[in-house]
Short mmCIF file of C-alpha atoms and ligand atoms in Angstrom, two decimals:
data_model
loop_
_atom_site.label_atom_id
_atom_site.label_comp_id
_atom_site.label_asym_id
_atom_site.label_seq_id
_atom_site.Cartn_x
_atom_site.Cartn_y
_atom_site.Cartn_z
CA MET E 11 159.83 115.29 138.18
CA LYS E 12 156.41 116.53 137.00
CA ASN E 13 153.37 115.26 138.89
CA VAL E 14 151.61 112.34 137.22
CA ARG E 15 148.15 113.45 136.14
CA ALA E 16 145.21 111.17 135.44
CA ALA E 17 141.71 111.44 134.03
CA VAL E 18 138.81 109.22 135.05
CA PHE E 19 136.28 108.36 132.34
CA ALA E 20 132.81 107.50 133.66
CA SER E 21 129.22 107.30 132.43
CA GLY E 22 127.15 106.60 135.53
CA SER E 23 126.84 106.83 139.27
CA GLY E 24 130.55 107.26 139.93
CA THR E 25 131.06 105.21 143.09
CA ASN E 26 134.45 104.06 141.76
CA PHE E 27 135.36 107.63 140.83
CA GLN E 28 134.53 108.64 144.42
CA ALA E 29 136.61 105.80 145.88
CA ILE E 30 139.59 106.80 143.73
CA ILE E 31 139.50 110.49 144.62
CA GLU E 32 139.06 109.71 148.32
CA ARG E 33 142.33 107.77 148.42
CA THR E 34 144.79 110.23 149.83
CA ASP E 35 147.91 108.15 149.16
CA LEU E 36 147.78 107.95 145.34
CA PRO E 37 151.04 108.94 143.63
CA CYS E 38 149.07 110.83 140.98
CA GLU E 39 146.61 113.67 140.78
CA ILE E 40 143.08 113.00 139.50
CA SER E 41 142.93 116.14 137.38
CA LEU E 42 139.89 115.55 135.22
CA LEU E 43 136.61 113.68 134.87
CA ILE E 44 135.44 112.93 131.34
CA CYS E 45 131.79 111.94 131.14
CA ASP E 46 129.93 110.85 128.01
CA LYS E 47 126.45 111.03 129.61
CA PRO E 48 125.36 114.60 130.25
CA GLY E 49 123.52 114.63 133.60
CA ALA E 50 125.14 111.47 135.01
CA PRO E 51 125.45 111.56 138.83
CA VAL E 52 129.25 111.22 138.63
CA ILE E 53 129.39 114.82 137.34
CA GLU E 54 128.01 116.20 140.61
CA LYS E 55 130.43 114.06 142.60
CA ALA E 56 133.36 115.54 140.66
CA LYS E 57 132.14 119.11 140.99
CA HIS E 58 131.59 118.64 144.69
CA ALA E 59 135.17 117.37 145.03
CA GLY E 60 136.58 120.23 142.96
CA VAL E 61 137.72 117.99 140.10
CA SER E 62 137.45 119.55 136.62
CA VAL E 63 134.69 118.03 134.52
CA LEU E 64 134.29 117.79 130.77
CA SER E 65 130.97 116.39 129.62
CA PHE E 66 130.55 115.26 126.03
CA ASN E 67 127.70 113.95 123.96
CA PRO E 68 129.33 111.56 121.46
CA LYS E 69 126.22 111.79 119.27
CA HIS E 70 127.24 115.33 118.42
CA TYR E 71 130.27 114.07 116.48
CA ARG E 72 130.28 112.60 113.00
CA SER E 73 132.45 109.63 113.96
CA LYS E 74 134.15 107.91 116.87
CA SER E 75 137.52 109.20 115.67
CA GLU E 76 136.27 112.78 115.55
CA TYR E 77 134.89 112.42 119.09
CA GLU E 78 138.13 110.91 120.35
CA GLU E 79 140.27 113.54 118.61
CA ARG E 80 138.37 116.13 120.59
CA LEU E 81 139.00 114.14 123.78
CA VAL E 82 142.71 113.87 123.00
CA ASP E 83 142.92 117.66 122.49
CA GLN E 84 141.41 118.18 125.92
CA LEU E 85 143.46 115.46 127.60
CA GLN E 86 146.63 117.02 126.24
CA ALA E 87 145.53 120.49 127.33
CA TYR E 88 145.17 119.07 130.87
CA GLU E 89 148.54 117.26 130.49
CA ILE E 90 146.94 113.91 131.30
CA ASP E 91 149.31 110.92 131.54
CA TRP E 92 146.92 108.08 132.46
CA ILE E 93 143.25 107.25 131.86
CA PHE E 94 141.22 105.18 134.34
CA LEU E 95 137.89 103.90 133.05
CA ALA E 96 135.35 103.62 135.87
CA GLY E 97 132.01 102.56 134.45
CA TYR E 98 132.68 104.23 131.09
CA MET E 99 130.21 102.28 128.98
CA ARG E 100 131.76 102.86 125.57
CA LEU E 101 134.46 101.08 123.58
CA ILE E 102 137.75 102.92 123.32
CA GLY E 103 138.81 103.49 119.71
CA SER E 104 142.15 103.58 117.95
CA THR E 105 142.64 107.34 118.33
CA LEU E 106 142.74 107.16 122.14
CA LEU E 107 144.46 103.77 122.19
CA HIS E 108 147.35 105.02 120.05
CA THR E 109 147.77 108.23 121.99
CA TYR E 110 147.62 106.53 125.41
CA GLU E 111 149.11 103.15 124.54
CA GLY E 112 149.53 101.04 127.71
CA ARG E 113 148.16 103.86 129.86
CA ILE E 114 144.41 103.16 129.82
CA ILE E 115 143.00 100.77 132.41
CA ASN E 116 139.50 99.51 133.14
CA ILE E 117 137.58 97.87 135.96
CA HIS E 118 134.92 95.26 135.32
CA PRO E 119 132.62 93.44 137.79
CA SER E 120 133.41 89.83 136.81
CA LEU E 121 136.33 87.47 136.52
CA LEU E 122 137.15 88.19 132.89
CA PRO E 123 137.05 86.61 130.37
CA LYS E 124 133.77 85.50 132.01
CA PHE E 125 130.76 87.81 131.64
CA PRO E 126 132.13 90.74 129.60
CA GLY E 127 129.93 93.62 128.46
CA LEU E 128 126.79 94.98 130.02
CA ASP E 129 125.37 93.81 133.37
CA ALA E 130 128.12 91.40 134.35
CA ILE E 131 126.53 90.91 137.77
CA GLY E 132 123.20 89.95 136.21
CA GLN E 133 125.00 87.61 133.81
CA ALA E 134 126.70 85.83 136.73
CA LEU E 135 123.39 85.38 138.56
CA GLU E 136 121.54 84.24 135.44
CA ASN E 137 124.24 81.69 134.69
CA LYS E 138 124.02 80.39 138.29
CA ALA E 139 127.75 80.93 138.70
CA SER E 140 129.07 80.02 142.14
CA VAL E 141 132.03 82.38 141.90
CA THR E 142 132.50 85.82 140.39
CA GLY E 143 134.64 88.85 141.16
CA VAL E 144 136.36 91.94 139.88
CA THR E 145 138.98 92.39 137.16
CA ILE E 146 141.28 95.32 136.43
CA HIS E 147 142.93 95.20 133.03
CA TYR E 148 144.73 97.20 130.36
CA VAL E 149 142.35 98.38 127.66
CA ASP E 150 142.55 97.27 124.05
CA GLU E 151 140.04 97.61 121.22
CA GLY E 152 137.82 94.77 122.51
CA MET E 153 134.91 94.78 124.94
CA ASP E 154 136.44 94.17 128.40
CA THR E 155 139.44 92.41 126.88
CA GLY E 156 143.13 93.30 127.26
CA PRO E 157 145.81 91.98 129.62
CA VAL E 158 144.66 91.40 133.19
CA ILE E 159 146.45 93.36 135.91
CA ALA E 160 144.54 92.12 138.99
CA GLN E 161 141.56 89.98 139.89
CA GLU E 162 139.73 89.26 143.12
CA SER E 163 137.11 86.54 143.41
CA ILE E 164 134.12 86.03 145.71
CA SER E 165 131.67 83.18 146.19
CA ILE E 166 128.06 83.83 145.25
CA TYR E 167 125.74 82.73 148.07
CA PRO E 168 122.89 80.34 147.23
CA ASN E 169 119.83 82.43 146.25
CA GLU E 170 121.83 85.64 146.70
CA SER E 171 119.95 88.78 145.61
CA ARG E 172 121.27 91.14 143.00
CA ASP E 173 121.49 93.94 145.58
CA SER E 174 123.57 91.87 147.95
CA LEU E 175 125.98 90.70 145.24
CA THR E 176 126.25 94.22 143.79
CA GLU E 177 127.12 95.63 147.19
CA ARG E 178 129.78 92.99 147.84
CA ILE E 179 131.31 93.49 144.37
CA GLN E 180 131.35 97.26 144.80
CA ASN E 181 133.09 96.92 148.16
CA ILE E 182 135.86 94.98 146.43
CA GLU E 183 136.02 97.45 143.52
CA HIS E 184 136.38 100.44 145.81
CA GLU E 185 139.40 98.89 147.56
CA LEU E 186 141.04 97.17 144.62
CA TYR E 187 140.94 99.93 141.99
CA PRO E 188 142.74 102.63 144.03
CA GLU E 189 145.27 100.05 145.24
CA VAL E 190 146.07 98.87 141.70
CA ILE E 191 146.33 102.47 140.49
CA LYS E 192 148.74 103.22 143.32
CA GLN E 193 150.98 100.26 142.50
CA LEU E 194 150.89 100.89 138.72
CA ILE E 195 151.85 104.54 138.95
CA LYS E 196 154.59 103.79 141.49
CA GLU E 197 155.95 101.14 139.12
CA SER E 198 155.82 103.46 136.10
CA LYS E 199 157.67 106.18 138.02
CA ARG E 200 160.41 103.66 138.87
CA GLU E 201 160.69 102.73 135.17
CA VAL E 202 161.00 106.40 134.11
CA ARG E 203 163.74 106.96 136.70
CA GLY E 204 165.50 103.77 135.48
C1 GAR D 4 131.30 99.27 138.03
O1 GAR D 4 130.80 98.11 138.65
C2 GAR D 4 132.29 98.90 136.96
O2 GAR D 4 133.03 97.77 137.27
C3 GAR D 4 131.36 98.65 135.79
O3 GAR D 4 130.43 99.69 135.87
C4 GAR D 4 130.20 99.99 137.24
C5 GAR D 4 130.26 101.48 137.42
O4 GAR D 4 129.82 101.85 138.70
N1 GAR D 4 132.06 98.64 134.54
C6 GAR D 4 131.73 97.84 133.52
O5 GAR D 4 130.79 97.09 133.53
C7 GAR D 4 132.66 97.95 132.31
N2 GAR D 4 132.29 96.99 131.32
P1 GAR D 4 130.15 103.28 139.28
O6 GAR D 4 129.67 104.31 138.25
O7 GAR D 4 129.34 103.36 140.54
O8 GAR D 4 131.62 103.37 139.53
#
């Protein structure tokens, strides 16, 4: 059977991207990084690791569908089977969703449906939540919506700083995301084999 190939989509620092590519026991190859922020630090991480990078500026396209059609062309050229969003700060549109139905997943730093969207960690602190966490979910057309695959919760300490909470959330993300990817791909291979 052909190797399963995945692309990571990211916009920022790429600590989740790094955690994924460092996992040596994934049953898939991380073949491509797609970045929508030219100059984002994740690009250097990918180059350093020898992962192919395609950097796009969505503003250069007339519409979201035109931008995503271009992405789909490239994803197909790289024979990509799965897409993992890792800090990709842009809604996925119908062009990608139809092409990769059920094969796009996202990570978000809260216990969804709580605190979707930007700065979930800041939202949790501002709302004086006592518990937050990490969610991994299938992507649909909404903002951090879609069926949940896995969640892990942590208590927020009284008067905890943003830095401390961010570090503890990232530690969970960097373990949980590669593990969920591993289980999902293993499961999908079993389904293909029947
Ligand atoms: C991660 O915390 C991820 O969960 C979050 O962006 C961060 C990216 O960090 N994603 C979202 O908020 C999605 N709505 P990274 O670039 O260091 O991996």
